[in-house]
Amino acid sequence: MKKRFFLSTLLIGIALFTLSACSQNKKQNAYQTVKSTKTINWGVKADTPLFGSMNIKTGKINGFEIDLAKALTKEMLGKNAKANFVTTTANTKIQLLKNRNVDAVIAAMTITPEREKQVDFSKPYFPAGQSIMVAKNSKIKNVKDLNNKKVLVVKGTTAADAVKKFAPKAEILQFDDYGQAFAALKAGQGDAFVTDNGILVGILRDSSGYKLVGGNFTNQPYGIAVNKGQTEMDKQINLALTKLEKDGTYNRLLKKWFGNIPSFNVKTAEKY
């Protein structure tokens, strides 16, 4: 009887300790953690030209968001601070953050009411919007023309909902990443590829035979995501973003990555 009582007490104690540890983990201050380690683990894209893509020769990820994350890290934690990068896809970035595999996500992530229920966002840092890529000989001119057409989108993005709103009769075909979706367009599996303008501009830069049509048919800016309730981390990211905008770093990075892209208006983005 005593052994049974002791075992029950021990199990209850372990359970209470586990719950306490989990509770403390949830309340952990992300900013204080990165401040003490002088390191920020960023969730980033590695399949998105101009924003974050893998350089096969160096094995490193390059892009506008990568450079911006590095600049934010130094602004927040000092010049000797380190930015680590963990790759994510459009479909896994929120889960990566919730699992605390990263401290923040800067991965072409549109600010939406649905996502704001799960994470907290910084102020916008890029003026994105949904756009349409088609073959140069396509007769599609705008989003209304997507009705009764096969439209290629990427899972986990806002493209499918945007297309359904403006072209409810469109047939939506979803893919795991941008490379797969563009490959499907090239193979003739769809009539148009819809996603954020900046992403399509990056793909178009290295591809001939395709064009963007209709301009942006939505206004869906990108924000940096942190776990819900991490207000200090969110605040420090916003302060750092403002500083980089004021000292010219943001505009310099914008011009570095988008300045030579004919179909992208850098001046409009600078005023954003």
mmCIF file of C-alpha atoms in Angstrom:
data_model
loop_
_atom_site.group_PDB
_atom_site.id
_atom_site.type_symbol
_atom_site.label_atom_id
_atom_site.label_comp_id
_atom_site.label_asym_id
_atom_site.label_seq_id
_atom_site.Cartn_x
_atom_site.Cartn_y
_atom_site.Cartn_z
ATOM 1 C CA MET A 1 0.000 0.000 0.000
ATOM 2 C CA LYS A 2 2.822 2.363 0.923
ATOM 3 C CA LYS A 3 4.603 1.542 -2.331
ATOM 4 C CA ARG A 4 1.441 2.238 -4.317
ATOM 5 C CA PHE A 5 0.927 5.558 -2.502
ATOM 6 C CA PHE A 6 4.569 6.518 -3.095
ATOM 7 C CA LEU A 7 4.319 5.654 -6.798
ATOM 8 C CA SER A 8 1.123 7.707 -7.212
ATOM 9 C CA THR A 9 2.696 10.673 -5.437
ATOM 10 C CA LEU A 10 5.794 10.399 -7.618
ATOM 11 C CA LEU A 11 3.748 10.331 -10.831
ATOM 12 C CA ILE A 12 1.711 13.356 -9.744
ATOM 13 C CA GLY A 13 4.916 15.206 -8.920
ATOM 14 C CA ILE A 14 6.394 14.427 -12.332
ATOM 15 C CA ALA A 15 3.195 15.578 -14.051
ATOM 16 C CA LEU A 16 3.136 18.855 -12.116
ATOM 17 C CA PHE A 17 6.812 19.464 -12.889
ATOM 18 C CA THR A 18 6.205 18.817 -16.597
ATOM 19 C CA LEU A 19 3.234 21.201 -16.688
ATOM 20 C CA SER A 20 5.250 23.832 -14.848
ATOM 21 C CA ALA A 21 8.153 23.467 -17.274
ATOM 22 C CA CYS A 22 5.820 23.724 -20.265
ATOM 23 C CA SER A 23 4.177 26.808 -18.787
ATOM 24 C CA GLN A 24 7.543 28.464 -18.204
ATOM 25 C CA ASN A 25 8.613 27.566 -21.745
ATOM 26 C CA LYS A 26 5.508 29.243 -23.170
ATOM 27 C CA LYS A 27 6.175 32.364 -21.118
ATOM 28 C CA GLN A 28 9.845 32.475 -22.105
ATOM 29 C CA ASN A 29 10.812 35.941 -23.306
ATOM 30 C CA ALA A 30 12.162 35.483 -26.825
ATOM 31 C CA TYR A 31 13.945 38.826 -26.885
ATOM 32 C CA GLN A 32 15.740 38.216 -23.584
ATOM 33 C CA THR A 33 16.867 34.835 -24.932
ATOM 34 C CA VAL A 34 18.335 36.217 -28.161
ATOM 35 C CA LYS A 35 19.837 39.109 -26.223
ATOM 36 C CA SER A 36 21.685 36.728 -23.904
ATOM 37 C CA THR A 37 22.893 34.444 -26.711
ATOM 38 C CA LYS A 38 23.632 37.274 -29.169
ATOM 39 C CA THR A 39 21.996 35.069 -31.802
ATOM 40 C CA ILE A 40 18.701 35.157 -33.676
ATOM 41 C CA ASN A 41 17.427 32.039 -35.435
ATOM 42 C CA TRP A 42 15.457 33.181 -38.473
ATOM 43 C CA GLY A 43 13.015 31.089 -40.498
ATOM 44 C CA VAL A 44 13.702 31.938 -44.158
ATOM 45 C CA LYS A 45 12.899 30.783 -47.682
ATOM 46 C CA ALA A 46 15.471 28.977 -49.818
ATOM 47 C CA ASP A 47 13.289 28.508 -52.914
ATOM 48 C CA THR A 48 12.348 32.116 -53.626
ATOM 49 C CA PRO A 49 14.614 34.086 -56.010
ATOM 50 C CA LEU A 50 15.478 37.622 -54.831
ATOM 51 C CA PHE A 51 14.076 36.994 -51.327
ATOM 52 C CA GLY A 52 15.891 33.832 -50.271
ATOM 53 C CA SER A 53 17.388 31.169 -52.530
ATOM 54 C CA MET A 54 20.151 28.614 -52.155
ATOM 55 C CA ASN A 55 23.458 29.303 -53.889
ATOM 56 C CA ILE A 56 24.529 25.833 -55.006
ATOM 57 C CA LYS A 57 28.189 26.828 -55.324
ATOM 58 C CA THR A 58 28.544 28.278 -51.815
ATOM 59 C CA GLY A 59 25.832 26.298 -50.042
ATOM 60 C CA LYS A 60 24.520 29.551 -48.567
ATOM 61 C CA ILE A 61 21.148 31.249 -48.849
ATOM 62 C CA ASN A 62 21.167 34.657 -50.538
ATOM 63 C CA GLY A 63 18.473 37.283 -50.967
ATOM 64 C CA PHE A 64 16.837 40.493 -49.822
ATOM 65 C CA GLU A 65 15.292 38.930 -46.722
ATOM 66 C CA ILE A 66 18.585 37.276 -45.782
ATOM 67 C CA ASP A 67 20.438 40.587 -45.919
ATOM 68 C CA LEU A 68 17.625 42.348 -44.074
ATOM 69 C CA ALA A 69 17.650 39.701 -41.320
ATOM 70 C CA LYS A 70 21.416 40.116 -40.910
ATOM 71 C CA ALA A 71 21.042 43.896 -40.646
ATOM 72 C CA LEU A 72 18.187 43.566 -38.141
ATOM 73 C CA THR A 73 20.225 41.156 -36.012
ATOM 74 C CA LYS A 74 23.140 43.581 -35.741
ATOM 75 C CA GLU A 75 20.824 46.522 -35.078
ATOM 76 C CA MET A 76 19.018 44.630 -32.310
ATOM 77 C CA LEU A 77 21.937 42.835 -30.655
ATOM 78 C CA GLY A 78 25.158 44.568 -31.724
ATOM 79 C CA LYS A 79 27.711 44.241 -34.514
ATOM 80 C CA ASN A 80 29.091 40.928 -33.220
ATOM 81 C CA ALA A 81 25.680 39.249 -33.087
ATOM 82 C CA LYS A 82 24.958 36.219 -35.258
ATOM 83 C CA ALA A 83 22.036 35.496 -37.576
ATOM 84 C CA ASN A 84 21.285 31.792 -38.070
ATOM 85 C CA PHE A 85 19.026 30.660 -40.896
ATOM 86 C CA VAL A 86 16.575 27.757 -40.839
ATOM 87 C CA THR A 87 14.834 27.030 -44.132
ATOM 88 C CA THR A 88 11.066 26.835 -44.308
ATOM 89 C CA THR A 89 8.377 26.480 -46.951
ATOM 90 C CA ALA A 90 5.172 28.433 -47.419
ATOM 91 C CA ASN A 91 3.318 25.574 -45.760
ATOM 92 C CA THR A 92 5.531 25.068 -42.671
ATOM 93 C CA LYS A 93 6.653 28.503 -41.482
ATOM 94 C CA ILE A 94 4.025 28.994 -38.751
ATOM 95 C CA GLN A 95 4.584 25.515 -37.327
ATOM 96 C CA LEU A 96 8.349 26.090 -37.321
ATOM 97 C CA LEU A 97 7.756 29.187 -35.212
ATOM 98 C CA LYS A 98 5.270 27.525 -32.869
ATOM 99 C CA ASN A 99 7.685 24.645 -32.287
ATOM 100 C CA ARG A 100 10.278 27.257 -31.262
ATOM 101 C CA ASN A 101 12.729 26.035 -33.882
ATOM 102 C CA VAL A 102 13.192 29.707 -34.767
ATOM 103 C CA ASP A 103 12.862 33.048 -32.991
ATOM 104 C CA ALA A 104 11.258 34.881 -35.919
ATOM 105 C CA VAL A 105 10.173 34.217 -39.495
ATOM 106 C CA ILE A 106 11.102 36.506 -42.381
ATOM 107 C CA ALA A 107 9.905 34.468 -45.348
ATOM 108 C CA ALA A 108 7.721 36.384 -47.808
ATOM 109 C CA MET A 109 4.879 36.055 -45.312
ATOM 110 C CA THR A 110 1.730 38.027 -46.041
ATOM 111 C CA ILE A 111 0.008 39.669 -43.082
ATOM 112 C CA THR A 112 -3.548 38.303 -42.933
ATOM 113 C CA PRO A 113 -6.281 38.286 -40.238
ATOM 114 C CA GLU A 114 -6.184 34.473 -40.173
ATOM 115 C CA ARG A 115 -2.433 34.387 -39.550
ATOM 116 C CA GLU A 116 -2.687 37.137 -36.940
ATOM 117 C CA LYS A 117 -4.733 34.707 -34.844
ATOM 118 C CA GLN A 118 -1.691 32.419 -34.678
ATOM 119 C CA VAL A 119 1.318 34.767 -34.670
ATOM 120 C CA ASP A 120 2.216 38.416 -34.117
ATOM 121 C CA PHE A 121 3.561 40.470 -37.019
ATOM 122 C CA SER A 122 5.984 43.344 -37.274
ATOM 123 C CA LYS A 123 5.020 46.375 -39.299
ATOM 124 C CA PRO A 124 5.134 45.713 -43.081
ATOM 125 C CA TYR A 125 8.576 45.595 -44.699
ATOM 126 C CA PHE A 126 7.655 44.791 -48.326
ATOM 127 C CA PRO A 127 4.688 45.965 -50.467
ATOM 128 C CA ALA A 128 3.575 42.637 -51.922
ATOM 129 C CA GLY A 129 0.434 41.830 -53.862
ATOM 130 C CA GLN A 130 -0.891 38.946 -55.935
ATOM 131 C CA SER A 131 0.111 39.008 -59.594
ATOM 132 C CA ILE A 132 -0.240 36.745 -62.630
ATOM 133 C CA MET A 133 2.438 35.054 -64.737
ATOM 134 C CA VAL A 134 1.521 33.628 -68.140
ATOM 135 C CA ALA A 135 3.259 32.576 -71.341
ATOM 136 C CA LYS A 136 4.058 35.494 -73.648
ATOM 137 C CA ASN A 137 1.518 34.280 -76.209
ATOM 138 C CA SER A 138 -1.275 33.993 -73.622
ATOM 139 C CA LYS A 139 -4.486 35.979 -74.116
ATOM 140 C CA ILE A 140 -4.968 36.375 -70.356
ATOM 141 C CA LYS A 141 -4.792 40.078 -69.455
ATOM 142 C CA ASN A 142 -6.156 40.359 -65.924
ATOM 143 C CA VAL A 143 -7.525 38.409 -62.970
ATOM 144 C CA LYS A 144 -11.067 38.218 -64.421
ATOM 145 C CA ASP A 145 -9.660 36.269 -67.364
ATOM 146 C CA LEU A 146 -8.697 33.469 -64.963
ATOM 147 C CA ASN A 147 -12.310 32.269 -64.852
ATOM 148 C CA ASN A 148 -12.569 28.813 -66.454
ATOM 149 C CA LYS A 149 -8.764 28.589 -66.566
ATOM 150 C CA LYS A 150 -6.334 26.316 -64.710
ATOM 151 C CA VAL A 151 -4.454 28.445 -62.192
ATOM 152 C CA LEU A 152 -1.289 27.221 -60.473
ATOM 153 C CA VAL A 153 -0.614 28.276 -56.864
ATOM 154 C CA VAL A 154 1.621 27.211 -53.965
ATOM 155 C CA LYS A 155 0.228 25.537 -50.837
ATOM 156 C CA GLY A 156 0.265 27.674 -47.712
ATOM 157 C CA THR A 157 0.153 30.985 -49.608
ATOM 158 C CA THR A 158 -2.758 33.403 -49.954
ATOM 159 C CA ALA A 159 -2.939 32.965 -53.739
ATOM 160 C CA ALA A 160 -5.755 30.401 -53.854
ATOM 161 C CA ASP A 161 -8.131 32.525 -51.762
ATOM 162 C CA ALA A 162 -7.271 35.636 -53.774
ATOM 163 C CA VAL A 163 -7.986 33.916 -57.087
ATOM 164 C CA LYS A 164 -11.268 32.436 -55.816
ATOM 165 C CA LYS A 165 -12.394 35.893 -54.714
ATOM 166 C CA PHE A 166 -11.804 37.588 -58.080
ATOM 167 C CA ALA A 167 -12.223 34.615 -60.441
ATOM 168 C CA PRO A 168 -14.574 32.128 -58.713
ATOM 169 C CA LYS A 169 -14.791 29.863 -61.767
ATOM 170 C CA ALA A 170 -11.031 29.293 -61.937
ATOM 171 C CA GLU A 171 -9.702 25.758 -61.399
ATOM 172 C CA ILE A 172 -7.013 25.871 -58.690
ATOM 173 C CA LEU A 173 -4.043 23.476 -58.853
ATOM 174 C CA GLN A 174 -1.791 23.538 -55.774
ATOM 175 C CA PHE A 175 1.920 22.675 -55.527
ATOM 176 C CA ASP A 176 4.404 22.304 -52.676
ATOM 177 C CA ASP A 177 6.796 25.051 -53.786
ATOM 178 C CA TYR A 178 7.402 27.761 -56.385
ATOM 179 C CA GLY A 179 9.752 25.615 -58.459
ATOM 180 C CA GLN A 180 7.102 22.934 -58.887
ATOM 181 C CA ALA A 181 4.413 25.456 -59.778
ATOM 182 C CA PHE A 182 6.573 27.166 -62.404
ATOM 183 C CA ALA A 183 7.651 23.800 -63.833
ATOM 184 C CA ALA A 184 3.961 22.931 -64.202
ATOM 185 C CA LEU A 185 3.353 26.197 -66.060
ATOM 186 C CA LYS A 186 6.237 25.445 -68.424
ATOM 187 C CA ALA A 187 4.883 21.934 -68.970
ATOM 188 C CA GLY A 188 1.499 23.334 -69.974
ATOM 189 C CA GLN A 189 -0.342 21.920 -66.967
ATOM 190 C CA GLY A 190 -1.929 25.287 -66.256
ATOM 191 C CA ASP A 191 -2.819 28.576 -67.918
ATOM 192 C CA ALA A 192 -1.393 30.938 -65.283
ATOM 193 C CA PHE A 193 0.790 30.970 -62.175
ATOM 194 C CA VAL A 194 -0.407 33.273 -59.389
ATOM 195 C CA THR A 195 1.575 34.376 -56.354
ATOM 196 C CA ASP A 196 3.162 37.516 -54.872
ATOM 197 C CA ASN A 197 4.551 40.046 -57.346
ATOM 198 C CA GLY A 198 8.075 40.070 -55.926
ATOM 199 C CA ILE A 199 8.348 36.288 -56.142
ATOM 200 C CA LEU A 200 7.156 36.226 -59.751
ATOM 201 C CA VAL A 201 9.597 39.008 -60.616
ATOM 202 C CA GLY A 202 12.422 36.859 -59.254
ATOM 203 C CA ILE A 203 11.335 33.849 -61.311
ATOM 204 C CA LEU A 204 10.832 35.989 -64.417
ATOM 205 C CA ARG A 205 14.353 37.396 -64.119
ATOM 206 C CA ASP A 206 15.848 34.011 -65.009
ATOM 207 C CA SER A 207 13.181 32.857 -67.445
ATOM 208 C CA SER A 208 12.277 33.904 -70.976
ATOM 209 C CA GLY A 209 8.986 33.285 -72.722
ATOM 210 C CA TYR A 210 6.817 34.511 -69.850
ATOM 211 C CA LYS A 211 5.302 37.798 -68.696
ATOM 212 C CA LEU A 212 3.362 39.382 -65.837
ATOM 213 C CA VAL A 213 -0.093 40.734 -66.647
ATOM 214 C CA GLY A 214 -2.765 42.820 -64.946
ATOM 215 C CA GLY A 215 -0.583 44.370 -62.247
ATOM 216 C CA ASN A 216 -1.195 43.529 -58.585
ATOM 217 C CA PHE A 217 -4.829 42.624 -57.948
ATOM 218 C CA THR A 218 -4.439 42.591 -54.145
ATOM 219 C CA ASN A 219 -2.535 44.565 -51.513
ATOM 220 C CA GLN A 220 -0.864 42.018 -49.208
ATOM 221 C CA PRO A 221 2.311 43.351 -47.556
ATOM 222 C CA TYR A 222 4.866 41.107 -45.864
ATOM 223 C CA GLY A 223 5.594 41.177 -42.147
ATOM 224 C CA ILE A 224 8.064 39.448 -39.830
ATOM 225 C CA ALA A 225 6.306 36.879 -37.630
ATOM 226 C CA VAL A 226 7.024 36.056 -33.986
ATOM 227 C CA ASN A 227 5.188 33.793 -31.564
ATOM 228 C CA LYS A 228 1.927 35.111 -30.146
ATOM 229 C CA GLY A 229 2.500 37.229 -27.052
ATOM 230 C CA GLN A 230 6.194 37.940 -27.693
ATOM 231 C CA THR A 231 5.546 41.682 -27.562
ATOM 232 C CA GLU A 232 9.087 42.688 -26.620
ATOM 233 C CA MET A 233 10.593 40.760 -29.544
ATOM 234 C CA ASP A 234 8.028 42.295 -31.882
ATOM 235 C CA LYS A 235 8.749 45.775 -30.510
ATOM 236 C CA GLN A 236 12.512 45.428 -30.925
ATOM 237 C CA ILE A 237 12.124 44.196 -34.508
ATOM 238 C CA ASN A 238 9.932 47.206 -35.321
ATOM 239 C CA LEU A 239 12.418 49.619 -33.736
ATOM 240 C CA ALA A 240 15.249 48.055 -35.730
ATOM 241 C CA LEU A 241 13.230 48.201 -38.965
ATOM 242 C CA THR A 242 12.527 51.893 -38.416
ATOM 243 C CA LYS A 243 16.216 52.570 -37.772
ATOM 244 C CA LEU A 244 17.252 50.739 -40.967
ATOM 245 C CA GLU A 245 14.688 52.725 -42.951
ATOM 246 C CA LYS A 246 15.938 56.028 -41.557
ATOM 247 C CA ASP A 247 19.655 55.373 -42.019
ATOM 248 C CA GLY A 248 19.247 54.222 -45.634
ATOM 249 C CA THR A 249 20.086 50.551 -45.095
ATOM 250 C CA TYR A 250 16.629 49.364 -46.152
ATOM 251 C CA ASN A 251 16.662 51.327 -49.417
ATOM 252 C CA ARG A 252 20.209 50.171 -50.165
ATOM 253 C CA LEU A 253 19.192 46.517 -49.804
ATOM 254 C CA LEU A 254 16.041 47.086 -51.850
ATOM 255 C CA LYS A 255 18.063 48.572 -54.710
ATOM 256 C CA LYS A 256 20.686 45.826 -54.434
ATOM 257 C CA TRP A 257 18.149 43.079 -55.059
ATOM 258 C CA PHE A 258 15.411 44.773 -57.085
ATOM 259 C CA GLY A 259 17.062 47.829 -58.658
ATOM 260 C CA ASN A 260 17.900 46.112 -61.950
ATOM 261 C CA ILE A 261 14.530 44.406 -62.368
ATOM 262 C CA PRO A 262 12.569 46.286 -65.090
ATOM 263 C CA SER A 263 9.178 44.989 -63.939
ATOM 264 C CA PHE A 264 9.649 46.100 -60.322
ATOM 265 C CA ASN A 265 9.132 49.694 -59.170
ATOM 266 C CA VAL A 266 11.773 50.304 -56.489
ATOM 267 C CA LYS A 267 10.654 53.900 -55.888
ATOM 268 C CA THR A 268 7.149 52.747 -55.005
ATOM 269 C CA ALA A 269 8.565 50.190 -52.574
ATOM 270 C CA GLU A 270 10.846 52.794 -50.969
ATOM 271 C CA LYS A 271 7.831 54.960 -50.149
ATOM 272 C CA TYR A 272 5.953 52.060 -48.613
#
